Coordinates of C-alpha atoms and ligand atoms in Angstrom, one line a residue:
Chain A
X1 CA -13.5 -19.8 27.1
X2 CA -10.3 -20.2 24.8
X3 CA -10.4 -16.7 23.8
X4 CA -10.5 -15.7 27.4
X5 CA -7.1 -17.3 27.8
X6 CA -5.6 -16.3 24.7
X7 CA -6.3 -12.5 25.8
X8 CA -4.5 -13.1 29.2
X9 CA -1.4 -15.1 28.0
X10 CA -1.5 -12.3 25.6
X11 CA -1.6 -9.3 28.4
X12 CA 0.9 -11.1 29.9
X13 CA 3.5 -11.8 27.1
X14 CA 3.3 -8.8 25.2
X15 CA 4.4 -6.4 27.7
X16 CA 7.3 -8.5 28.0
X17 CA 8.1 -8.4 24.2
X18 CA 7.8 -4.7 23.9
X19 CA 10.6 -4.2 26.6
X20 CA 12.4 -6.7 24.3
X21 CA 11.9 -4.5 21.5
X22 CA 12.7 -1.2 23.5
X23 CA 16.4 -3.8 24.0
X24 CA 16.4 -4.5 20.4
X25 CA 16.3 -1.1 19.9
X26 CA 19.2 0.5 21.9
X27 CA 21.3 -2.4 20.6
X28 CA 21.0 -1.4 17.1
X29 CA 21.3 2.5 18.5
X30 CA 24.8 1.3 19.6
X31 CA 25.7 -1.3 16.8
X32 CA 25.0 2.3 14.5
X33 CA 27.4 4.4 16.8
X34 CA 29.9 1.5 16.9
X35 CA 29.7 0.0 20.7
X36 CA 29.2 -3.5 21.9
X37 CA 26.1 -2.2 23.7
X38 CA 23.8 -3.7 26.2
X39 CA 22.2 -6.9 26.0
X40 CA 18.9 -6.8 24.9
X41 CA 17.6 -8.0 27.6
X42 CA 18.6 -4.5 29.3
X43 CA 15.3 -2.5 29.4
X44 CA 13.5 -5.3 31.4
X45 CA 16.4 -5.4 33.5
X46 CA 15.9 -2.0 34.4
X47 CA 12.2 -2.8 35.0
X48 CA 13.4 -5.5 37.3
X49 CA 15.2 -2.9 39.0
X50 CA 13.0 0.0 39.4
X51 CA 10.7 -2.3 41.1
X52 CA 13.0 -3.5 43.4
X53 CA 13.8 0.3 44.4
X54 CA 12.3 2.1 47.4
X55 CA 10.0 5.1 46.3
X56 CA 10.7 8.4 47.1
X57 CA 8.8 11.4 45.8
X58 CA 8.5 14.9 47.1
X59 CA 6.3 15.4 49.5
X60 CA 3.6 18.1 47.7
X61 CA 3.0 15.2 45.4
X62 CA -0.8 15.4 44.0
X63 CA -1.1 11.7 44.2
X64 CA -4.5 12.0 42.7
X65 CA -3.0 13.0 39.9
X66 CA -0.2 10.6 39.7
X67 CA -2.1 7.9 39.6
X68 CA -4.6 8.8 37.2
X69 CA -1.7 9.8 34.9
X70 CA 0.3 6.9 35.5
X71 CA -3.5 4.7 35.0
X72 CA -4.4 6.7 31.6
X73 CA -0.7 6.6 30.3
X74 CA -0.5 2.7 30.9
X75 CA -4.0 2.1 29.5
X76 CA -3.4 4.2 26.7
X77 CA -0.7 1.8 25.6
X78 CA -1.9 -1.2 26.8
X79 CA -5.1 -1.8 25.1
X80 CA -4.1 -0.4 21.7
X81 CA -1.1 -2.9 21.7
X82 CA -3.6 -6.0 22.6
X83 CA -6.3 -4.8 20.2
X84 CA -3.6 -4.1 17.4
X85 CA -2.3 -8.0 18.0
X86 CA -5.4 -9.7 18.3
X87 CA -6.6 -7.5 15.6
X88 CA -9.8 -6.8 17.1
X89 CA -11.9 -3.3 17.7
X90 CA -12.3 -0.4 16.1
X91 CA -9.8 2.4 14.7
X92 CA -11.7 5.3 16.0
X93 CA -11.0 3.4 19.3
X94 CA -7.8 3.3 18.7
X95 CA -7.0 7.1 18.5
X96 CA -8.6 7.9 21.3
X97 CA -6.9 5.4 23.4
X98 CA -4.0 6.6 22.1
X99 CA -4.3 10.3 22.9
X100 CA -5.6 9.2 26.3
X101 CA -1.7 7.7 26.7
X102 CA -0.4 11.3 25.9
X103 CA -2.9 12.7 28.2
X104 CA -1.8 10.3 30.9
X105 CA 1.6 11.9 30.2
X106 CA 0.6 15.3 30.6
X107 CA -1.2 14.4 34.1
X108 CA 1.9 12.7 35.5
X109 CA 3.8 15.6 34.7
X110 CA 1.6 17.7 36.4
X111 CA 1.3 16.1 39.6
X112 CA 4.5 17.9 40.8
X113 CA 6.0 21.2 41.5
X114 CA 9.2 20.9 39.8
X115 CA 10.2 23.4 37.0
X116 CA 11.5 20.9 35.0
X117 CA 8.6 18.7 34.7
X118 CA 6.0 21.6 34.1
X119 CA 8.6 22.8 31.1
X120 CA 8.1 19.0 30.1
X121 CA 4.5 19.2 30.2
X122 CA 3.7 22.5 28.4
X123 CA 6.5 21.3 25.4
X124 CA 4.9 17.2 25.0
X125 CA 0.8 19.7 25.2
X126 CA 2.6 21.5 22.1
X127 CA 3.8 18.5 20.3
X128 CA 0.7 16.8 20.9
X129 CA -1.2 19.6 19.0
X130 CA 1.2 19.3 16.4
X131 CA 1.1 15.6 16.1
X132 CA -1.8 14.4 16.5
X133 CA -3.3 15.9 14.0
X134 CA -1.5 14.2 11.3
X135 CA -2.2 11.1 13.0
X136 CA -5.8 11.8 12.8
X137 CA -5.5 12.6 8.9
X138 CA -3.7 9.3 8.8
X139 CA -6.2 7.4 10.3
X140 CA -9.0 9.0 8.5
X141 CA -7.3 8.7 5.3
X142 CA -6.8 5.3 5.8
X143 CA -10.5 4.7 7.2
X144 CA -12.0 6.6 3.5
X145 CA -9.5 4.6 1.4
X146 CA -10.4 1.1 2.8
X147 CA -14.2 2.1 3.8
X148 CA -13.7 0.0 6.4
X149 CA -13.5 1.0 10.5
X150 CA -12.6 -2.1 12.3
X151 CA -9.2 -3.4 12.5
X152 CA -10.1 -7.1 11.2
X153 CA -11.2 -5.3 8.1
X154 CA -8.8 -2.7 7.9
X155 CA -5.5 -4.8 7.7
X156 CA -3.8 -4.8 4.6
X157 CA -4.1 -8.4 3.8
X158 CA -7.6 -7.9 3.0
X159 CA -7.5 -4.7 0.8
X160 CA -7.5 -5.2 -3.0
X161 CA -4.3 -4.4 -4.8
X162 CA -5.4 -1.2 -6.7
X163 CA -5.8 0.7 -3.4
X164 CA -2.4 0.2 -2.3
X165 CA -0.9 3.4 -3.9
X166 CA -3.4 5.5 -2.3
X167 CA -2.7 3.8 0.9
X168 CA 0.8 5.2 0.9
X169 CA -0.2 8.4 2.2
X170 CA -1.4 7.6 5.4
X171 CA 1.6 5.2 5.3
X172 CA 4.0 8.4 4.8
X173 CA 2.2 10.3 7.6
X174 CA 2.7 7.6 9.9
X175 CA 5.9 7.4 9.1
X176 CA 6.7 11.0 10.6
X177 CA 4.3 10.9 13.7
X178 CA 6.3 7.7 14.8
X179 CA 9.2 8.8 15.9
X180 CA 7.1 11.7 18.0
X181 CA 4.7 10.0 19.0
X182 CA 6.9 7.4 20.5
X183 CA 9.1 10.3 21.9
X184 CA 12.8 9.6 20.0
X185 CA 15.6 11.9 19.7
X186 CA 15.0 14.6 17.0
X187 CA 11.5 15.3 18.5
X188 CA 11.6 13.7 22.6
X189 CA 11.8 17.5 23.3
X190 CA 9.1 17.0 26.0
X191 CA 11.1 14.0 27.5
X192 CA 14.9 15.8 26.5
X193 CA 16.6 13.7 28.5
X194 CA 19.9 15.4 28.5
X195 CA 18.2 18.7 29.0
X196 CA 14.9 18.6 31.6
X197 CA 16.0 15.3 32.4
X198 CA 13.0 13.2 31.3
X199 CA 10.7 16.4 31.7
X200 CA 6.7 14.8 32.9
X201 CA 8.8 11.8 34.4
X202 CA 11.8 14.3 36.7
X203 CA 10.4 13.6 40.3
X204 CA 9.3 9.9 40.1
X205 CA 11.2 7.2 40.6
X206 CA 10.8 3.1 41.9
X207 CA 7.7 1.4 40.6
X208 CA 6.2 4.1 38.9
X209 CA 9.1 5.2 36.7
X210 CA 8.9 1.0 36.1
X211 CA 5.3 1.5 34.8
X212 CA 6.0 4.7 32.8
X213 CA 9.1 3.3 30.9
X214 CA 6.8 0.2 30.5
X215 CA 3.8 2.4 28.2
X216 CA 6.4 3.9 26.5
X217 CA 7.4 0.4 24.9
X218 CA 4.5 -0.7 24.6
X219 CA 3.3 2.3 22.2
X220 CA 6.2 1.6 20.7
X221 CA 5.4 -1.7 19.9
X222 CA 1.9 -1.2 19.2
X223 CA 2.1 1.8 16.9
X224 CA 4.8 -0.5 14.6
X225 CA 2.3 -3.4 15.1
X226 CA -0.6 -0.8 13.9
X227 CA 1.8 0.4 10.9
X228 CA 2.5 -3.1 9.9
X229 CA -0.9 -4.4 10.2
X230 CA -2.6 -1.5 8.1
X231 CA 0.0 -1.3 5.1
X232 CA 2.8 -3.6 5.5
X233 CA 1.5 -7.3 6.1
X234 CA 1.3 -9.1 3.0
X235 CA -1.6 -10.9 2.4
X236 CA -2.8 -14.2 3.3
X237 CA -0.7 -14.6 6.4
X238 CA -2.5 -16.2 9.2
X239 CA -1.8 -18.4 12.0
X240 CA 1.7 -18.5 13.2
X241 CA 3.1 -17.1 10.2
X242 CA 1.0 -13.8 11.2
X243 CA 3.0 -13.8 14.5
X244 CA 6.3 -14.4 12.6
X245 CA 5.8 -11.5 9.9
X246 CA 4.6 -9.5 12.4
X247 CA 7.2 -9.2 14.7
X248 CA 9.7 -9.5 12.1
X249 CA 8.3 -6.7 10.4
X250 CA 7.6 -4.6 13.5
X251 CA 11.6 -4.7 14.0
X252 CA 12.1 -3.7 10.3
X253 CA 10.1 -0.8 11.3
X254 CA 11.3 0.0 15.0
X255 CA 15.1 0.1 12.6
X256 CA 13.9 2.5 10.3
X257 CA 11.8 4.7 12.3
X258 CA 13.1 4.7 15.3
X259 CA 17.1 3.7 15.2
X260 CA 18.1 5.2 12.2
X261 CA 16.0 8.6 12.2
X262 CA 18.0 8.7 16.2
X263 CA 20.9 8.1 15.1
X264 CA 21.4 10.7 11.7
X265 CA 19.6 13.5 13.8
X266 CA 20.0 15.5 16.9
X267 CA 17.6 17.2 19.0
X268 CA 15.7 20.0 17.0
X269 CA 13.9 22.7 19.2
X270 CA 10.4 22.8 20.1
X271 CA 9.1 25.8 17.5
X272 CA 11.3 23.9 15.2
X273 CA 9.5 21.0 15.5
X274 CA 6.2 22.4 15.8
X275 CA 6.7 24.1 12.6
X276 CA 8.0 20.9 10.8
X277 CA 5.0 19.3 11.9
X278 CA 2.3 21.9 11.3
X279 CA 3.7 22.5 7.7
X280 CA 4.6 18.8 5.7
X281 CA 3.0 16.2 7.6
X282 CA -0.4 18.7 7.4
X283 CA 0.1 19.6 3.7
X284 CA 0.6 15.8 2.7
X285 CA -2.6 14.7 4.7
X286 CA -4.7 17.8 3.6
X287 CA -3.3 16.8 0.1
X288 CA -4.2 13.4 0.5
X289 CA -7.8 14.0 2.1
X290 CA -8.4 15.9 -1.1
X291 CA -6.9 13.7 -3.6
X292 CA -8.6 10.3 -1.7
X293 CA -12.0 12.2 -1.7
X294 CA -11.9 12.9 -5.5
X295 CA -10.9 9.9 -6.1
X296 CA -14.2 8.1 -4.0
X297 CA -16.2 11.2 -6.8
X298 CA -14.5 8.3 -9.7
X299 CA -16.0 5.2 -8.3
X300 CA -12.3 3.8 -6.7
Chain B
X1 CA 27.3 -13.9 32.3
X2 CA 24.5 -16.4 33.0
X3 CA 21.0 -16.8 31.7
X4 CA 19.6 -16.2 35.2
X5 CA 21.6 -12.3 35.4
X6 CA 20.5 -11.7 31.9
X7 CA 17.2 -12.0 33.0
X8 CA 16.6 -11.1 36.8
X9 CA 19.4 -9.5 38.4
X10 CA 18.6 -6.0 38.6
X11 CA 22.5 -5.2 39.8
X12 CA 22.4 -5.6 35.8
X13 CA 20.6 -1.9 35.0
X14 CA 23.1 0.6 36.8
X15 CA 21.9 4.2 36.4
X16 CA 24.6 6.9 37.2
X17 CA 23.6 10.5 38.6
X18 CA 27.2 12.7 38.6
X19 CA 27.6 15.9 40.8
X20 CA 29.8 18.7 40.3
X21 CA 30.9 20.2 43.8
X22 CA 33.1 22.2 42.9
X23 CA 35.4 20.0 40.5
X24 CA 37.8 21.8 38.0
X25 CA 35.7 19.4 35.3
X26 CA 38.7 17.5 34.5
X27 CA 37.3 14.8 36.3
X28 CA 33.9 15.2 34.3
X29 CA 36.7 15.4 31.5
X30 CA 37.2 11.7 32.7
X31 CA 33.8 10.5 33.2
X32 CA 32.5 11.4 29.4
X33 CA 34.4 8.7 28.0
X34 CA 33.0 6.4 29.8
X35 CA 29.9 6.3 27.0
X36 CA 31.7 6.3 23.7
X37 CA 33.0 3.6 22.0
X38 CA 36.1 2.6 23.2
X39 CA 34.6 2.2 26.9
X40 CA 30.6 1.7 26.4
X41 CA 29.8 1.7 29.6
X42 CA 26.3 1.1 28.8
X43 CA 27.1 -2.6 27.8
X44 CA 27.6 -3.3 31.7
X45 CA 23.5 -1.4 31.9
X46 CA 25.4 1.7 32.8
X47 CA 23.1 4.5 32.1
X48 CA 23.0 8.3 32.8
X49 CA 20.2 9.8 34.0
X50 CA 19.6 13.3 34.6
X51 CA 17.5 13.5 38.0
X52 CA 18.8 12.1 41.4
X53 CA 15.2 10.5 41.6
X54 CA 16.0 7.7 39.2
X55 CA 19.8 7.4 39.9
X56 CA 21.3 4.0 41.8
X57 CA 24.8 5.4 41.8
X58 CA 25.8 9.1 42.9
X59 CA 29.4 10.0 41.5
X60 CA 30.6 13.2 43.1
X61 CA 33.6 15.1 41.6
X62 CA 35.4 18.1 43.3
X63 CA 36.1 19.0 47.0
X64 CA 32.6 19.8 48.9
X65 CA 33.2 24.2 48.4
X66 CA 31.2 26.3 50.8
X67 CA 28.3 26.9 47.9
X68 CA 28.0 23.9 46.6
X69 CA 27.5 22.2 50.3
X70 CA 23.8 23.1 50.4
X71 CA 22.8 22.0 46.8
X72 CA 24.5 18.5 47.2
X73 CA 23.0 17.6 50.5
X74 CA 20.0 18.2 48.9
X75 CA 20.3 16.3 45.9
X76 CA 22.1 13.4 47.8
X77 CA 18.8 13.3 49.7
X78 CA 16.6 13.3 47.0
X79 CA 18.6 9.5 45.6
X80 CA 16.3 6.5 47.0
X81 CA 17.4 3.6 48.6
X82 CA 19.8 1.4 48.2
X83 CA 22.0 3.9 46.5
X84 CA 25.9 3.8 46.3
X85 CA 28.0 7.5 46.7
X86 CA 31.4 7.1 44.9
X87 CA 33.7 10.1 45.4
X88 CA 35.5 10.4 42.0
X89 CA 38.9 12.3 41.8
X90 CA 41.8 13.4 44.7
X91 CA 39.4 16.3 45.0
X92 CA 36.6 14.2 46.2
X93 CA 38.6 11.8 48.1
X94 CA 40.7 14.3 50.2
X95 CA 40.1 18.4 49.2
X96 CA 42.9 17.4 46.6
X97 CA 45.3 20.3 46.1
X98 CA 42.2 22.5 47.3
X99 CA 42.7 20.9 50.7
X100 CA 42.6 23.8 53.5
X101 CA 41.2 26.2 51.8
X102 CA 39.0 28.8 53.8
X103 CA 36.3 27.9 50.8
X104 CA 35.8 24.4 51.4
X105 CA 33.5 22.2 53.6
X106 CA 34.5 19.0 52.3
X107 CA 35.9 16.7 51.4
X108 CA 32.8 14.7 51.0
X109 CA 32.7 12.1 53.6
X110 CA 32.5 14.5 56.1
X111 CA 29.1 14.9 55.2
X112 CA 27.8 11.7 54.0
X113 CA 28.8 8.2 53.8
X114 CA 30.7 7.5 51.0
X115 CA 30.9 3.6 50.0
X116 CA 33.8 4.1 47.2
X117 CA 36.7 6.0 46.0
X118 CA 38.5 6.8 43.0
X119 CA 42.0 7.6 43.0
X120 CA 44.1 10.2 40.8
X121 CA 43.8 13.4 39.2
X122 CA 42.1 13.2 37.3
X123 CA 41.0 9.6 37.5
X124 CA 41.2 7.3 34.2
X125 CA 38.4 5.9 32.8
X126 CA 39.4 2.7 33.6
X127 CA 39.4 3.4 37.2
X128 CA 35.8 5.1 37.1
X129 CA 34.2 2.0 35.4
X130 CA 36.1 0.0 38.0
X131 CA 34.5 1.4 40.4
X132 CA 31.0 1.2 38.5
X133 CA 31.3 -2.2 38.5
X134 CA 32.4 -2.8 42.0
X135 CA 29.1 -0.4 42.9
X136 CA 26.9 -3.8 41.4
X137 CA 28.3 -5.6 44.0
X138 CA 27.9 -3.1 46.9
X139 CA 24.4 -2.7 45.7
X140 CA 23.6 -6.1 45.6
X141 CA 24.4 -6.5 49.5
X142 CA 22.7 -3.6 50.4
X143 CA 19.2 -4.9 48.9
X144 CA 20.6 -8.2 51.0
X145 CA 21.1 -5.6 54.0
X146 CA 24.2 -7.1 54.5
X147 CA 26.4 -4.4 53.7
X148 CA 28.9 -3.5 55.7
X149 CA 30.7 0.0 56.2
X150 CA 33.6 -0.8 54.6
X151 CA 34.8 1.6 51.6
X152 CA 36.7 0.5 49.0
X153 CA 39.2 2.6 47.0
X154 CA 40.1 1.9 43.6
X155 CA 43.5 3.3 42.1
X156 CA 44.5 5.3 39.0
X157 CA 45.1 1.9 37.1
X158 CA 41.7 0.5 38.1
X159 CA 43.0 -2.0 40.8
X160 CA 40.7 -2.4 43.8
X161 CA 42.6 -2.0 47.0
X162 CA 40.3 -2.4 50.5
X163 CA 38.8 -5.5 50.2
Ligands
SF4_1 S1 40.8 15.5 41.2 FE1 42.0 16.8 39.8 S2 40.9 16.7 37.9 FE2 39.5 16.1 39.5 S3 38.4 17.9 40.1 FE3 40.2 17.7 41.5 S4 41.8 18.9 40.5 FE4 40.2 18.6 39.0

């Protein structure tokens, strides 16, 4: 019974913290660039606000597809960020569910005519090849290194010191998918919001903007929580310290990766990217497979 | 502000849509600074967006010209409700020094409502963050419905004169 209600006043809260962090966030953007910026209360405000708009979408809307994209790309970011907290289910799992978010993404976009979301769509389908394949190599590296599938398992407190400097290469490769995955500025080129003005998300607006924005904290929050949880958390934290460290540590990360690497770059262009992405994140994880699988040959 | 606008007054989160209808750009000249440091804008929840979809606020520089008439009926249809239309510049107020002209099928309130105006020409800053601000409070009524048709103008300096 108690778990039960720990897993709703967990569905409930977290949400609410990742919209936090997404605040946190663009405060920091603007302490970098020198402004007062908004409070950080400022992304649920505009939550608040999108729900309290009036919808209006075009009228050749595929609603079908809408709302199976707007289903997948909020489940997709959902689950991962309570299984990542509550450190329960499986890694595999995870990925999927993840992808499924990026899918979700692709199917919103879809559901409408307008050039500017299909250009969307067909640039966030060509980062997501690019991408996701290091974050595959990532997770698989990580899963051959610990020999362990299941989050509990997985998280750092409970791997023995001498694995730790193999562990830093799925650390690395998580380090560049972040900022894609999440969708900041050197690589949002699917979401340029300057430039096909939010691409998938152009034609929607009211509550399901509100839910859109909403996934796209939360795998914010819950790819840092997954980062921290695999590599950074030290050990023996449990209980409310685990919360503490945790978010501290998640807001450490959401600086580094997100804030900074958006503030000291500007936008780079899709074949850029793609090539970025299909040469040094796959080198270091092809690398990495290699060196982690000899390394099993010696008995480590 | 107070605890209870920090946390549920969505007249907080402001998103801004800006048309061009036929402006000479120094008014988008203008409405740049708005986001840099010295203004920050976004400290108010100002935020630009780049589709009329997501906007809450419509500003509208230039006098309405015989192209552009089409395209911005269009896009000022596509803004959902409650929205607020600010006309931003002499040009958008009254045809400016473009008033007459055979070209022209504005200014804009000939063709829709407009619930603000700014003053000058090109407008300052000041006055176009003015009248940002004074769109919170003509947006709060109208999810009240108790806004009433009565537009305000703002001047150069960023006074508010109407009221
Ligand atoms: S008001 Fe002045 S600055 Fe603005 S568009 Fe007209 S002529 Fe240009």
């Amino acid at each position: 019974m108690n778990i039960y209600i720990t897993y709703i006043v967990l569905g409930l809260l977290l949400p609410l913290v990742a919209l936090l962090y997404d605040g946190i966030e663009r405060k920091m953007t603007a302490r970098i660039q020198g402004r007062v910026g908004p409070p950080i209360t400022q992304s649920w405000l505009d939550f608040v606000k999108l729900l309290t708009k009036k919808v209006k979408l075009p009228e050749d809307t595929n609603m079908l597809m809408l709302f199976s994209g707007l289903v997948l790309m909020f489940a997709g970011a959902f689950i991962p960020l309570i299984m990542v907290f509550m450190r329960k289910g499986d890694l595999i799992l995870l990925m999927y569910l993840m992808v499924g978010g990026t899918l979700g993404i692709l199917l919103t976009g879809l559901a409408f005519r307008s050039p500017y979301s299909r250009v969307g769509v067909s640039r966030e389908m060509q980062m997501a090849f690019a991408y996701e394949i290091s974050f595959i190599f990532a997770i698989v590296i990580t899963i051959m290194v610990t020999g362990c599938r299941t989050l509990e398992a997985c998280s750092a407190s409970s791997i023995p010191l001498i694995k730790w400097p193999l562990l830093l290469i799925p650390f690395i490769l998580f380090l560049f998918v972040a900022p894609a995955k999440v969708g900041v500025v050197p690589v949002d080129i699917g979401e340029a919001e300057s430039e096909i003005a939010e691409g998938p998300f152009v034609e929607i607006g009211g509550r399901y903007l509100a839910i859109a924005k909403l996934s796209k904290s939360m795998k914010m929050l819950a790819l840092m929580q997954l980062i921290t949880l695999l590599y950074l958390l030290p050990a023996g934290v449990t209980g409310v310290w685990y919360w503490i460290a945790s978010f501290v540590i998640d807001g450490v990360l959401v600086f580094f990766t997100i804030s900074v690497v958006r503030n000291a770059a500007s936008r780079i262009k899709i074949d850029q990217a793609v090539k970025f992405y299909a040469t040094v994140p796959l080198a270091i994880g092809i690398i990495g497979l290699v060196i982690v699988y000899l390394m099993r040959g010696w008995g480590m | 502000m107070s605890l209870w606008s920090l946390l549920f007054d969505p007249e907080n989160s402001i998103w801004v849509y800006r048309i061009n209808a036929g402006s000479c750009n120094g008014c988008e000249i203008e409405i740049t600074p708005l986001f840099t440091p010295r203004y920050d804008a976004e400290r108010f929840g100002i935020k630009w967006v780049g589709t009329p979809r997501h906007a809450d606020v419509v500003l509208v520089t230039g006098p309405v010209t015989a192209v552009a008439k089409e395209s911005v009926m269009e896009v000022l249809s596509q803004v959902p409700d409650p929205h607020v239309v600010i006309a931003v510049g002499s040009c958008g107020v009254s045809g400016g020094v473009f008033r007459g002209s055979y070209a022209l099928e504005g200014p804009l309130d000939n063709l829709y409502p407009v619930d603000l105006y700014v003053l000058g020409c090109p407008p300052k800053p000041e006055g176009i963050l003015t009248a940002l601000l004074e769109a919170k409070k003509i947006l709060k009524a109208k999810r009240k419905g108790q806004y009433q048709e009565k537009p305000l103008v703002v001047d150069p300096a960023g006074m508010v004169m109407g009221r």
